[in-house]
PDB file of C-alpha atoms in Angstrom:
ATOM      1  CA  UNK E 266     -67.779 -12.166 -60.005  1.00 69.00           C
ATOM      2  CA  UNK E 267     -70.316  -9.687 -58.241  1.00 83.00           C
ATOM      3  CA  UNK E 268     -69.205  -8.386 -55.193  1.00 80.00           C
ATOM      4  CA  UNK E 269     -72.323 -10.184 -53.579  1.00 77.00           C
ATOM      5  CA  UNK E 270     -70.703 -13.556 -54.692  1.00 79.00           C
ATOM      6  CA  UNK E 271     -67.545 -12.323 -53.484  1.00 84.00           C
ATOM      7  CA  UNK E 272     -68.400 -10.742 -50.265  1.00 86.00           C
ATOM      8  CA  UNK E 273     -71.697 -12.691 -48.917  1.00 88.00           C
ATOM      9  CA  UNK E 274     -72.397 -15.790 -50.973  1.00 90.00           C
ATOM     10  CA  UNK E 275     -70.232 -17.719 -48.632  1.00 90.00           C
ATOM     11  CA  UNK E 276     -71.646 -16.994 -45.359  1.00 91.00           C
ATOM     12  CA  UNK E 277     -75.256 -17.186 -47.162  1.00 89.00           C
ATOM     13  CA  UNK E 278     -74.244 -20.819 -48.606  1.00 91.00           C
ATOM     14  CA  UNK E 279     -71.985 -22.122 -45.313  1.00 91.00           C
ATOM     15  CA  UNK E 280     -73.299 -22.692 -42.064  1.00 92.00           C
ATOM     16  CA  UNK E 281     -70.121 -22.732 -40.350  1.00 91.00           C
ATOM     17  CA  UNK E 282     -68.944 -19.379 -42.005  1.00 92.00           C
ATOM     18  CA  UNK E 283     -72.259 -17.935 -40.247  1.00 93.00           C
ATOM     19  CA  UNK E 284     -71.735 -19.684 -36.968  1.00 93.00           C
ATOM     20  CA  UNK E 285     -68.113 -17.716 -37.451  1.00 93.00           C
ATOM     21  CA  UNK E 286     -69.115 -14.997 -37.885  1.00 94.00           C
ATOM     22  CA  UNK E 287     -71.649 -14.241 -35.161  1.00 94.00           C
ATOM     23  CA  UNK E 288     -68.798 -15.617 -33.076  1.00 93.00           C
ATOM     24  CA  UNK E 289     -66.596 -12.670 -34.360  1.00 94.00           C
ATOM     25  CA  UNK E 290     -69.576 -10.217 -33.658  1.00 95.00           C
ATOM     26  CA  UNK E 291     -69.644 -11.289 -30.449  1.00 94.00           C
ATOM     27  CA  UNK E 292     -66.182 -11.201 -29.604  1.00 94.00           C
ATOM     28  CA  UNK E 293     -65.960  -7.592 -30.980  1.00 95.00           C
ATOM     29  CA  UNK E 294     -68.581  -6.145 -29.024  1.00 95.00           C
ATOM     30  CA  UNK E 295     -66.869  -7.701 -25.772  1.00 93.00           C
ATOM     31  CA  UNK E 296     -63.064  -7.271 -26.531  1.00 92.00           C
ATOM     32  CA  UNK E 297     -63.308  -3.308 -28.186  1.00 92.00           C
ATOM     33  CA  UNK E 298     -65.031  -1.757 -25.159  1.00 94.00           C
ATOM     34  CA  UNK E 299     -62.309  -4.147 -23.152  1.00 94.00           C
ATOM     35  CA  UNK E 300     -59.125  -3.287 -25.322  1.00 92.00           C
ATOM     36  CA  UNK E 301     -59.453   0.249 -25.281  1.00 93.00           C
ATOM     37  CA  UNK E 302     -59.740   0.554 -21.475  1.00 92.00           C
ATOM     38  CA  UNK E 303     -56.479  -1.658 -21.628  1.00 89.00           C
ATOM     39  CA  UNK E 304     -54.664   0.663 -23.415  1.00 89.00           C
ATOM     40  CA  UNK E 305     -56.261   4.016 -21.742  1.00 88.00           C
ATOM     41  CA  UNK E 306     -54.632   2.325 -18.313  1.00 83.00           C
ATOM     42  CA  UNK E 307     -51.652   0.867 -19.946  1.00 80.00           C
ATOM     43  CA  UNK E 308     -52.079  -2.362 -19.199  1.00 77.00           C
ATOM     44  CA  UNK E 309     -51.994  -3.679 -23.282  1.00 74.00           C
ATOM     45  CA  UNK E 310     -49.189  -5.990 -22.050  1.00 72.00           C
ATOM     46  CA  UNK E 311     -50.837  -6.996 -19.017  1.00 75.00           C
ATOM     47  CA  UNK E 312     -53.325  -8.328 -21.094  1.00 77.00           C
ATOM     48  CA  UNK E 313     -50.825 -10.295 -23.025  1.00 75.00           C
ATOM     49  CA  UNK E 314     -49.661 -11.685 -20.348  1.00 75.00           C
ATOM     50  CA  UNK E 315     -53.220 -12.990 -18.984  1.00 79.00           C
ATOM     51  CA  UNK E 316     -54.388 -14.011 -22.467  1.00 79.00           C
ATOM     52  CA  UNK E 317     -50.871 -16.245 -21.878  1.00 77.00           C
ATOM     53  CA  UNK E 318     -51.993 -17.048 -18.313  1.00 78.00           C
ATOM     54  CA  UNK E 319     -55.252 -19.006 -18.923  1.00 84.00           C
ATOM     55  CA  UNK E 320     -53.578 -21.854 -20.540  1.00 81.00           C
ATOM     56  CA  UNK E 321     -52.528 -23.766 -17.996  1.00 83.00           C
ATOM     57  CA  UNK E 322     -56.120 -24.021 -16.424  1.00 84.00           C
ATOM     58  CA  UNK E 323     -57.390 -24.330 -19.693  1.00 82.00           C
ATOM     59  CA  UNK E 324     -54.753 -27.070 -20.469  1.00 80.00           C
ATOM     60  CA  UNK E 325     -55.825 -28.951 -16.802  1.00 83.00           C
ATOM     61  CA  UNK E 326     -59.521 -28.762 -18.138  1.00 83.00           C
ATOM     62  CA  UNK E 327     -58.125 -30.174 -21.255  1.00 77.00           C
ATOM     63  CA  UNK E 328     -56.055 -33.105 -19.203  1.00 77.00           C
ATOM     64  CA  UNK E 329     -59.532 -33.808 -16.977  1.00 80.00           C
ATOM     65  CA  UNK E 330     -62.750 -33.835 -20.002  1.00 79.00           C
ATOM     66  CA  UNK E 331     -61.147 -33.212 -23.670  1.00 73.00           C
ATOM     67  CA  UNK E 332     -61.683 -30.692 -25.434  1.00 70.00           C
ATOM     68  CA  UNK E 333     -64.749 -30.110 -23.344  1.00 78.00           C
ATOM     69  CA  UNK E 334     -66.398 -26.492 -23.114  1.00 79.00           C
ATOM     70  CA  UNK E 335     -67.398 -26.427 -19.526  1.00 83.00           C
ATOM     71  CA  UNK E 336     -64.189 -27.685 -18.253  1.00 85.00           C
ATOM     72  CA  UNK E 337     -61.851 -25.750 -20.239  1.00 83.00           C
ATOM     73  CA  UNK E 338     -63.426 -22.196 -19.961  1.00 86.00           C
ATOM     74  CA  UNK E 339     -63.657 -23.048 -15.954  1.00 88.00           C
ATOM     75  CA  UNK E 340     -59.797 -24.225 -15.768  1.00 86.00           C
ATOM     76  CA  UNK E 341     -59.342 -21.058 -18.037  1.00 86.00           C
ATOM     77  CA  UNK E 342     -61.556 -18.268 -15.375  1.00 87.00           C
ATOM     78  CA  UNK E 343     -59.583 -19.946 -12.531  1.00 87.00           C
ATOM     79  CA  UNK E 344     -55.917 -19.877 -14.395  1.00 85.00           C
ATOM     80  CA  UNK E 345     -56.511 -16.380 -15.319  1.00 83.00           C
ATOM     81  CA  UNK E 346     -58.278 -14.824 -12.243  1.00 82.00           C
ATOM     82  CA  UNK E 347     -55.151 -16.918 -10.115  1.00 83.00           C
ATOM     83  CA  UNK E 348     -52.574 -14.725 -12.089  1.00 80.00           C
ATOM     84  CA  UNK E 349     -54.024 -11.784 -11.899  1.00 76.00           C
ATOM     85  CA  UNK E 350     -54.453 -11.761  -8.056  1.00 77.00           C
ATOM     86  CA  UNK E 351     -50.970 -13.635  -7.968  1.00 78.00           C
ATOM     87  CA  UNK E 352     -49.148 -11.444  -9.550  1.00 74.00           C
ATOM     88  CA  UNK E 353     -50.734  -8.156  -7.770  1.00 70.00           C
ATOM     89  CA  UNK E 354     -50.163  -9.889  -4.519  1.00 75.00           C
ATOM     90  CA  UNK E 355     -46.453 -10.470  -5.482  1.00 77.00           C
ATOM     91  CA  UNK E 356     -45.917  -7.103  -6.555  1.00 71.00           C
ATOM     92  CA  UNK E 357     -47.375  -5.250  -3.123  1.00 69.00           C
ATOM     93  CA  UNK E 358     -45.827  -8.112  -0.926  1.00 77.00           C
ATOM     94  CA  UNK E 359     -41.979  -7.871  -2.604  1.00 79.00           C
ATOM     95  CA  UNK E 360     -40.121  -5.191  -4.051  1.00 72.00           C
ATOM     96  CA  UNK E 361     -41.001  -6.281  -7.614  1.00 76.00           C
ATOM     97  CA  UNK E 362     -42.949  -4.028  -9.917  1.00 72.00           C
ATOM     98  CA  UNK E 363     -46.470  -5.428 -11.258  1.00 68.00           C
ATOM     99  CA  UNK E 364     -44.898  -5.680 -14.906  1.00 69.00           C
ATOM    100  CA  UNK E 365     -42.395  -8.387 -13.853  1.00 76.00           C
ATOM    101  CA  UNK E 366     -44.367 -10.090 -11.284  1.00 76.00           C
ATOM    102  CA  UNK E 367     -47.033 -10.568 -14.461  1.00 75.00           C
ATOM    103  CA  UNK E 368     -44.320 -11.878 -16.839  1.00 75.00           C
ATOM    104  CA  UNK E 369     -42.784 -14.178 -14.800  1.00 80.00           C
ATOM    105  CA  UNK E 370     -46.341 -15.532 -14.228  1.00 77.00           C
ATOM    106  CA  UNK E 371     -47.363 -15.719 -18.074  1.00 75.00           C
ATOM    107  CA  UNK E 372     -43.942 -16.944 -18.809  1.00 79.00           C
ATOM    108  CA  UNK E 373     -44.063 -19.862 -16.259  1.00 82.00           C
ATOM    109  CA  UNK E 374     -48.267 -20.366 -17.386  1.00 80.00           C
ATOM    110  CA  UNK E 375     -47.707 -20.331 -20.937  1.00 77.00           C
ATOM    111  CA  UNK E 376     -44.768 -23.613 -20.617  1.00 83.00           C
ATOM    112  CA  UNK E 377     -46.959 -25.207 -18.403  1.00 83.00           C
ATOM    113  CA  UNK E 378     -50.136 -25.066 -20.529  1.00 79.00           C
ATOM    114  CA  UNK E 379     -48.022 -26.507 -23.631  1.00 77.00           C
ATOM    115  CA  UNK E 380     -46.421 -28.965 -21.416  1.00 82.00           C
ATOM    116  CA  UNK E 381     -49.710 -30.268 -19.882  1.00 79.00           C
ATOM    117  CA  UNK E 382     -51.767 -30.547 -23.628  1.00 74.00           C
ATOM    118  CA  UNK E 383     -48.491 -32.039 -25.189  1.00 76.00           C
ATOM    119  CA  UNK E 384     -48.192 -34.655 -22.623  1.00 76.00           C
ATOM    120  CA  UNK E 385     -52.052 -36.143 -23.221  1.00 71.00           C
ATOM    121  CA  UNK E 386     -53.136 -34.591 -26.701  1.00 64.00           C
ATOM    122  CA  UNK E 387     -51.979 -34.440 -30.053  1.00 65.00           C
ATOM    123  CA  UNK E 388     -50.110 -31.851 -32.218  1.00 64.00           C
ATOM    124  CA  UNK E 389     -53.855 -31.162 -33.603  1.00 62.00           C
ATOM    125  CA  UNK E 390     -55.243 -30.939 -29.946  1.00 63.00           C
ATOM    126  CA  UNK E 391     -51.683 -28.165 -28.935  1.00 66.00           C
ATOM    127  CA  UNK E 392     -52.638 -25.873 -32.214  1.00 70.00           C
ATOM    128  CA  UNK E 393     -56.489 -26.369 -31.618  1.00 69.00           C
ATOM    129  CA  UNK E 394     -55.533 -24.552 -27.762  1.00 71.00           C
ATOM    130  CA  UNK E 395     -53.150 -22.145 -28.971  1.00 70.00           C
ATOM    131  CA  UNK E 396     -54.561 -20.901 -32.113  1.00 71.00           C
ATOM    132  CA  UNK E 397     -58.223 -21.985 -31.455  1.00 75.00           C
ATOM    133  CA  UNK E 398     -61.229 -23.361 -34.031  1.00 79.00           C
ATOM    134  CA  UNK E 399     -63.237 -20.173 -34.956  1.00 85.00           C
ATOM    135  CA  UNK E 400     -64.202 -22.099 -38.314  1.00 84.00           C
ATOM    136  CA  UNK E 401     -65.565 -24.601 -35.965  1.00 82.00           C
ATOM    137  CA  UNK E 402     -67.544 -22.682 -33.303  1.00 86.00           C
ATOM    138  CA  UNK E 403     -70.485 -24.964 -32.080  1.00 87.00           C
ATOM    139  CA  UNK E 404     -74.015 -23.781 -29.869  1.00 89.00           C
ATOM    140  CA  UNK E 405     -72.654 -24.086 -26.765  1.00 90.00           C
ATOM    141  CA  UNK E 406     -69.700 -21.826 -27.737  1.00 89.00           C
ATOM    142  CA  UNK E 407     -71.634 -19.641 -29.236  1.00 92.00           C
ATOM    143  CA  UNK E 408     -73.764 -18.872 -26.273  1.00 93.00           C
ATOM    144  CA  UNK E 409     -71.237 -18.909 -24.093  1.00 92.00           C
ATOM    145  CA  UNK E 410     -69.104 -16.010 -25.964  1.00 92.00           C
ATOM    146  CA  UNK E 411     -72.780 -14.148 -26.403  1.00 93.00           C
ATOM    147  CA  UNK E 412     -72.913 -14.407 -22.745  1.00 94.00           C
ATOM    148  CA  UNK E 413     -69.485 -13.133 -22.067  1.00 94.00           C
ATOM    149  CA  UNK E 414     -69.875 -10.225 -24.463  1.00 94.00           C
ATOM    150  CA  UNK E 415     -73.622  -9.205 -22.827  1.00 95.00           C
ATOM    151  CA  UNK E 416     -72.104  -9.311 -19.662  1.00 95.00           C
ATOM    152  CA  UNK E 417     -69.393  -7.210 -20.544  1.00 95.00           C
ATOM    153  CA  UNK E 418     -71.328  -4.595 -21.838  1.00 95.00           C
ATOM    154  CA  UNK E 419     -73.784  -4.400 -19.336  1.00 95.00           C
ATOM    155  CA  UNK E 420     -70.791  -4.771 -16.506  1.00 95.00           C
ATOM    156  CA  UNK E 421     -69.304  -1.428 -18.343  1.00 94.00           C
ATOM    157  CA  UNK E 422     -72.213   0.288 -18.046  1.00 92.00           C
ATOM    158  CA  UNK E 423     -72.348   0.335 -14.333  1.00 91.00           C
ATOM    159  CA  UNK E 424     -68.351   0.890 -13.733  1.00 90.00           C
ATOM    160  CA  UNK E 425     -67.939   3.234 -16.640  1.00 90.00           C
ATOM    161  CA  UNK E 426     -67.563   6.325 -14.484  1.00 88.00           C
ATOM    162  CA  UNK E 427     -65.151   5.107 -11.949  1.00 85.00           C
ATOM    163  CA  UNK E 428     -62.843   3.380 -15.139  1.00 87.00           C
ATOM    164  CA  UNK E 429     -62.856   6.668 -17.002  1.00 85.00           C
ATOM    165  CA  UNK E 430     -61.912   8.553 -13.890  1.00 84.00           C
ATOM    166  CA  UNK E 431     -59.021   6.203 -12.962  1.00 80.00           C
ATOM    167  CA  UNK E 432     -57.714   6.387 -16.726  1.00 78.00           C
ATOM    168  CA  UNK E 433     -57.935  10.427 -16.017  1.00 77.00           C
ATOM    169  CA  UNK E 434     -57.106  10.980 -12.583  1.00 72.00           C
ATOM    170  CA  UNK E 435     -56.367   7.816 -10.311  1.00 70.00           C
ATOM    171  CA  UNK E 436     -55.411  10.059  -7.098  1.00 71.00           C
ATOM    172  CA  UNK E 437     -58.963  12.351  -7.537  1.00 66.00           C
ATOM    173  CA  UNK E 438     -60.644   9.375  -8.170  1.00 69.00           C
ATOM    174  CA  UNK E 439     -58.990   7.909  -4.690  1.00 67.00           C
ATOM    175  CA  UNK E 440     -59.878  10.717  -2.788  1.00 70.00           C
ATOM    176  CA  UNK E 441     -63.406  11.370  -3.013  1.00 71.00           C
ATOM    177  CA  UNK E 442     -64.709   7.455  -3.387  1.00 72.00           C
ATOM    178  CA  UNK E 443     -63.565   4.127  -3.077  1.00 72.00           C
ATOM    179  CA  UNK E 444     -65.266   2.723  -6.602  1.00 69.00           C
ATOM    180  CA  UNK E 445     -61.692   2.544  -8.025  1.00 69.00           C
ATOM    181  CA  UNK E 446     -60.003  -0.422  -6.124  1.00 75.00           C
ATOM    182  CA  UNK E 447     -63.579  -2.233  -6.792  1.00 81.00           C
ATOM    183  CA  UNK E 448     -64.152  -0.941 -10.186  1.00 83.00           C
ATOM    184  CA  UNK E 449     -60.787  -2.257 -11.081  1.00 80.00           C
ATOM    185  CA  UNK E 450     -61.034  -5.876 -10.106  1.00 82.00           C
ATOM    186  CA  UNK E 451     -64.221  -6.150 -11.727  1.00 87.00           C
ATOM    187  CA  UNK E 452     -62.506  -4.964 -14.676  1.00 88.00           C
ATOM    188  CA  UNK E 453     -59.929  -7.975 -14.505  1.00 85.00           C
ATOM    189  CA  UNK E 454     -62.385  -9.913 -14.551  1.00 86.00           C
ATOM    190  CA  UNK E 455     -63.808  -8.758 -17.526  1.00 90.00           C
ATOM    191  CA  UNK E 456     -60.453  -9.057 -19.362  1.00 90.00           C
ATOM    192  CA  UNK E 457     -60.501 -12.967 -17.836  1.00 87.00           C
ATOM    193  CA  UNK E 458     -63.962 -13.683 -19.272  1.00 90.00           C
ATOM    194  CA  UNK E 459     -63.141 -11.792 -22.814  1.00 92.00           C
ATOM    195  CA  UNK E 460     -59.935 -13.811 -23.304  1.00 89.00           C
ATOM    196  CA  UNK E 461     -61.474 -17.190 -22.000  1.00 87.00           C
ATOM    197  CA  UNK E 462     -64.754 -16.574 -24.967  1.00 88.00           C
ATOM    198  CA  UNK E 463     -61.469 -15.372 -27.288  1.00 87.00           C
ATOM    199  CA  UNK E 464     -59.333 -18.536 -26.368  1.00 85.00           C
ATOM    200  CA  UNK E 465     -62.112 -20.892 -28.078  1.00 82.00           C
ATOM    201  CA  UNK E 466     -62.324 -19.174 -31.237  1.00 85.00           C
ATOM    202  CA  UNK E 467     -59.048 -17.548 -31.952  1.00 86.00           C
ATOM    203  CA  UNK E 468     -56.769 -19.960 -28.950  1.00 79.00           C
ATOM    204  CA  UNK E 469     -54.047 -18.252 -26.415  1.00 73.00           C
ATOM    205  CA  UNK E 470     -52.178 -17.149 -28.298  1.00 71.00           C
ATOM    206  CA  UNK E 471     -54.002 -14.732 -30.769  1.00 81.00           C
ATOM    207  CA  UNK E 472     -56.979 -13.926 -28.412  1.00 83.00           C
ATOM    208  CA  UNK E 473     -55.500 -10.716 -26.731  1.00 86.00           C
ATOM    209  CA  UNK E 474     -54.969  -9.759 -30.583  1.00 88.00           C
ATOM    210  CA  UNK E 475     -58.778  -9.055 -31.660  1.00 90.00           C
ATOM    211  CA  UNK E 476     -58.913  -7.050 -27.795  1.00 91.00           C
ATOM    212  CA  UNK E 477     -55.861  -4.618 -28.820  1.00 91.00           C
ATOM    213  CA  UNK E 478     -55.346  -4.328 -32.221  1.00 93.00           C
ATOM    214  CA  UNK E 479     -58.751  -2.550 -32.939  1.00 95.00           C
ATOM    215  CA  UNK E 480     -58.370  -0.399 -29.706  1.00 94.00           C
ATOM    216  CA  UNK E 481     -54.401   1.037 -30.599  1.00 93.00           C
ATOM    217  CA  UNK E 482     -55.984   1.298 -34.271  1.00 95.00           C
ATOM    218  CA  UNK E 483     -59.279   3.094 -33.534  1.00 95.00           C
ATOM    219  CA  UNK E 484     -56.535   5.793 -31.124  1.00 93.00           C
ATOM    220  CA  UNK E 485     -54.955   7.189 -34.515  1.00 94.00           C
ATOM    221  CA  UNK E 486     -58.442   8.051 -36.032  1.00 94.00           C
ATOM    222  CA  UNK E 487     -60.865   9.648 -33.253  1.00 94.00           C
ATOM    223  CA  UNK E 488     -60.114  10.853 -29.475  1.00 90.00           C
ATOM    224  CA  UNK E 489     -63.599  11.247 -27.769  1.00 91.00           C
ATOM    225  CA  UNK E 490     -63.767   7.956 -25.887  1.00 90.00           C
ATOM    226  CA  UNK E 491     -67.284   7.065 -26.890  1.00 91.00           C
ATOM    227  CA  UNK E 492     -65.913   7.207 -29.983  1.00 94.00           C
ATOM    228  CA  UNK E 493     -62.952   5.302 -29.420  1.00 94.00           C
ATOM    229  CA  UNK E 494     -65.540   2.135 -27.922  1.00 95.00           C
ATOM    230  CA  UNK E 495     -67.399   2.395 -31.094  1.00 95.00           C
ATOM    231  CA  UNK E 496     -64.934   2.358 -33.955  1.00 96.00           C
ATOM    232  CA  UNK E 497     -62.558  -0.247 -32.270  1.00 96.00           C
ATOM    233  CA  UNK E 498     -65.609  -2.532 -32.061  1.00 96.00           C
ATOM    234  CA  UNK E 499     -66.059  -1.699 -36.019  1.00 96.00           C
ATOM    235  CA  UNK E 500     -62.497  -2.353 -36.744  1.00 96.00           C
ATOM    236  CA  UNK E 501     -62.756  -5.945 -34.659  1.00 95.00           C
ATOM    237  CA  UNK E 502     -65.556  -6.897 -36.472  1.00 96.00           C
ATOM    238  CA  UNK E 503     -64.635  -6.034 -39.838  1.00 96.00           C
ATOM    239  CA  UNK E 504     -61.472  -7.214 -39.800  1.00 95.00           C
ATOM    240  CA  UNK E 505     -63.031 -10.546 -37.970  1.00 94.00           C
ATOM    241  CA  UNK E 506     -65.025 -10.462 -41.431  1.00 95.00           C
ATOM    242  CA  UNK E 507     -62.096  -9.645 -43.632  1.00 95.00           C
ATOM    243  CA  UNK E 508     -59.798 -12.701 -42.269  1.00 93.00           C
ATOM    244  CA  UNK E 509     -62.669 -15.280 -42.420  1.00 94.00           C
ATOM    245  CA  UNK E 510     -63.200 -14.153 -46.091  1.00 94.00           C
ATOM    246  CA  UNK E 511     -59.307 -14.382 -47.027  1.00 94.00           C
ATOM    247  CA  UNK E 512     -59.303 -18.058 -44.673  1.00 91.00           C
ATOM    248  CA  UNK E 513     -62.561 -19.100 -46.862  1.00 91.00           C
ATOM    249  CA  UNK E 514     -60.987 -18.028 -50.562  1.00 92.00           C
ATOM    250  CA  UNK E 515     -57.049 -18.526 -49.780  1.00 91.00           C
ATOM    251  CA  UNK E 516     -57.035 -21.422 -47.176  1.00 86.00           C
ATOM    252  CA  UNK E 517     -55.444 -19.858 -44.825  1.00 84.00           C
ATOM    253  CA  UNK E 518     -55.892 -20.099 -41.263  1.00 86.00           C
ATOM    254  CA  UNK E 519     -58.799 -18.112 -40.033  1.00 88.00           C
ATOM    255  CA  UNK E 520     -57.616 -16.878 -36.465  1.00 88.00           C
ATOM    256  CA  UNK E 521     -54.179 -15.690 -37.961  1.00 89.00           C
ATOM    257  CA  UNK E 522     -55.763 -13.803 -40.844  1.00 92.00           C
ATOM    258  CA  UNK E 523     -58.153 -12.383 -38.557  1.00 93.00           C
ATOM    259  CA  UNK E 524     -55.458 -11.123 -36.661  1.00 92.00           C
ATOM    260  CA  UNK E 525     -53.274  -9.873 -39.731  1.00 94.00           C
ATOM    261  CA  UNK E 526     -56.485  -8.101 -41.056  1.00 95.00           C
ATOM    262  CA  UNK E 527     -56.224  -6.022 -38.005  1.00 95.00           C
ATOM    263  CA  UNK E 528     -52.487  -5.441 -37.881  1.00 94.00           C
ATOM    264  CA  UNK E 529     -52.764  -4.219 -41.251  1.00 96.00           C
ATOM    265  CA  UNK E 530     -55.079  -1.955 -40.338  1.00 96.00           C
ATOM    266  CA  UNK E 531     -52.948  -0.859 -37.583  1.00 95.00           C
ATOM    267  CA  UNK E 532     -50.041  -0.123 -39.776  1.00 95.00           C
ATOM    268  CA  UNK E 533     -52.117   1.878 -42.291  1.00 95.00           C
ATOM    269  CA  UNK E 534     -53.039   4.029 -39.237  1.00 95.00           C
ATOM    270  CA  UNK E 535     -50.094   4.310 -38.125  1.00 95.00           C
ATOM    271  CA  UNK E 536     -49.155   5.987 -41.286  1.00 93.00           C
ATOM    272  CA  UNK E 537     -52.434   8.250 -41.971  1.00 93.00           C
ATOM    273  CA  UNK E 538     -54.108   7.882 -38.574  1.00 91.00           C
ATOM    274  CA  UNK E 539     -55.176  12.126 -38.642  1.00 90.00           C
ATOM    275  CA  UNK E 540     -54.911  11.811 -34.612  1.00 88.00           C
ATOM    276  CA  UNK E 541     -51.415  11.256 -34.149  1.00 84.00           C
ATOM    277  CA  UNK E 542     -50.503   9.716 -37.045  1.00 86.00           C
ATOM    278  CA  UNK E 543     -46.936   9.902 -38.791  1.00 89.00           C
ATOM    279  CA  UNK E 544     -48.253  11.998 -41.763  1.00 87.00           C
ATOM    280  CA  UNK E 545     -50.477  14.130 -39.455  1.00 83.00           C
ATOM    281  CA  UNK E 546     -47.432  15.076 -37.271  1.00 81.00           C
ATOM    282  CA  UNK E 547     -45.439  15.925 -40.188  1.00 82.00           C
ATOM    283  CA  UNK E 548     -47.479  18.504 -41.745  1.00 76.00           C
ATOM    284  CA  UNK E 549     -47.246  22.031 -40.567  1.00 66.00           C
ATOM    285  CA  UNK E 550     -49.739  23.175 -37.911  1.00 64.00           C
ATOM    286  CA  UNK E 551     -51.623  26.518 -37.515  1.00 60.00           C
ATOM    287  CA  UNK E 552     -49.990  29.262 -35.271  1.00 52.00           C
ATOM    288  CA  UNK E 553     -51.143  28.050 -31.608  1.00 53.00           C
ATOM    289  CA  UNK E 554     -52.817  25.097 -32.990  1.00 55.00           C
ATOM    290  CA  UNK E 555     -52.721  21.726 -30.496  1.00 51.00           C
TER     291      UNK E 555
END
């Protein structure tokens, strides 16, 4: 077997491998800009927990229309958005830090969501939400996680200085303009949209996975943040490509192999990552050498 048969013959021969993957290239060109900005600010958990805290809006949506696009990525903005401001709210109103306030919000979401889809749907309709359909991505969907990623991108482009300040120097940032508080709701938001278009292809619970996987993977191999953006959009997508191969020859499901692609890919960096990697901090350094 030819490593055309092996590697393109089945998205040249299946429609719905092609409608998966431009669903994957999508979702990589919105989630690796996202992810790596989520782990510059630590907030990787944070987004976690909001990947969690769509599900019960997405679950009402669910309850209301089916497994209806419009009213399940609506319930989902609303859920998500509600938690974010929620939590921050609780955190500056009580003595509570923001990490806490957030899981006791995702914790709570995330029971509700199952409760609510287990009470109406199915056992196929509960993993269809949680682990999502990305082998089953439709027009609609499709435009609607295009849309999401163009709008990310573009958004990005016109906050970029203020996010890469506040990742630097918050209190600088704070003193000489007030971009920052704005800059990062707007960048919430983003995170919302990314994990709603993520929730329909790869479901709650694996959605945040394709967002930080590629961005903690891309950190062991390049520093220079342009550079960081552009190889953990590579890694999404390829490893996007990699699980829907291994789902199309093993059987496996697609959004979990997707994901383990990526964690692989992680752990191999990990290893012989040359920016901070375990191998790279064991050898011996030049005299003076960072």
């Amino acid at each position: 077997m030819t490593p055309y048969d092996l590697l393109v013959s089945p998205f040249v021969e299946f429609e719905f491998m092609r409608r998966a993957l431009v669903g994957i290239f999508a979702l990589s060109l919105g989630a690796g800009p996202v992810g790596v900005f989520l782990m510059l600010r630590r907030m990787s958990l944070t987004g976690d927990a909001m990947a969690h805290a769509i599900l019960p809006g997405a679950a009402i949506g669910f309850l209301v229309s089916g497994l209806d696009l419009a009213a399940m990525t609506i319930g989902g903005l609303a859920a998500g958005l509600l938690v974010a401001v929620g939590a921050g709210v609780v955190a500056r109103a009580t003595e509570i830090k923001e990490d806490a306030s957030m899981a006791a919000f995702y914790l709570v979401s995330l029971a509700l969501g199952v409760m609510i889809v287990s009470l109406k749907g199915s056992n196929v309709d509960l993993l269809h939400v949680l682990f999502g359909t990305v082998l089953g991505l439709d027009d609609p969907t499709l435009l609607l996680v295009a849309g999401i990623a163009s709008l990310t991108l573009v958004t990005l482009a016109f906050i970029w200085r203020p996010l890469v300040l506040e990742c630097v120097d918050p209190t600088f940032l704070a003193s000489v303009s007030r971009a920052g508080g704005v800059s990062h709701i707007i960048f919430l938001a983003l995170v919302v949209m990314n994990l709603v278009g993520g929730f329909h292809a790869l479901g709650t619970l694996l959605s945040v996975g394709l967002m930080m996987l590629p961005a903690a993977t891309a950190r062991f191999w390049v520093r220079d943040l342009t550079a960081l953006v552009v190889v953990a959009t590579v890694i999404a997508f390829v490893a996007g490509v990699a699980g829907l191969l291994i789902s199309y020859y093993v059987g496996a499901p697609s959004g979990p192999a997707i994901i383990l692609v990526a964690g692989a890919a992680y752990a191999v960096s990990v290893v012989f990552g040359p920016a901070g990697g375990v191998l790279s901090r064991l050898m011996p350094r030049r005299h003076l050498e960072a």
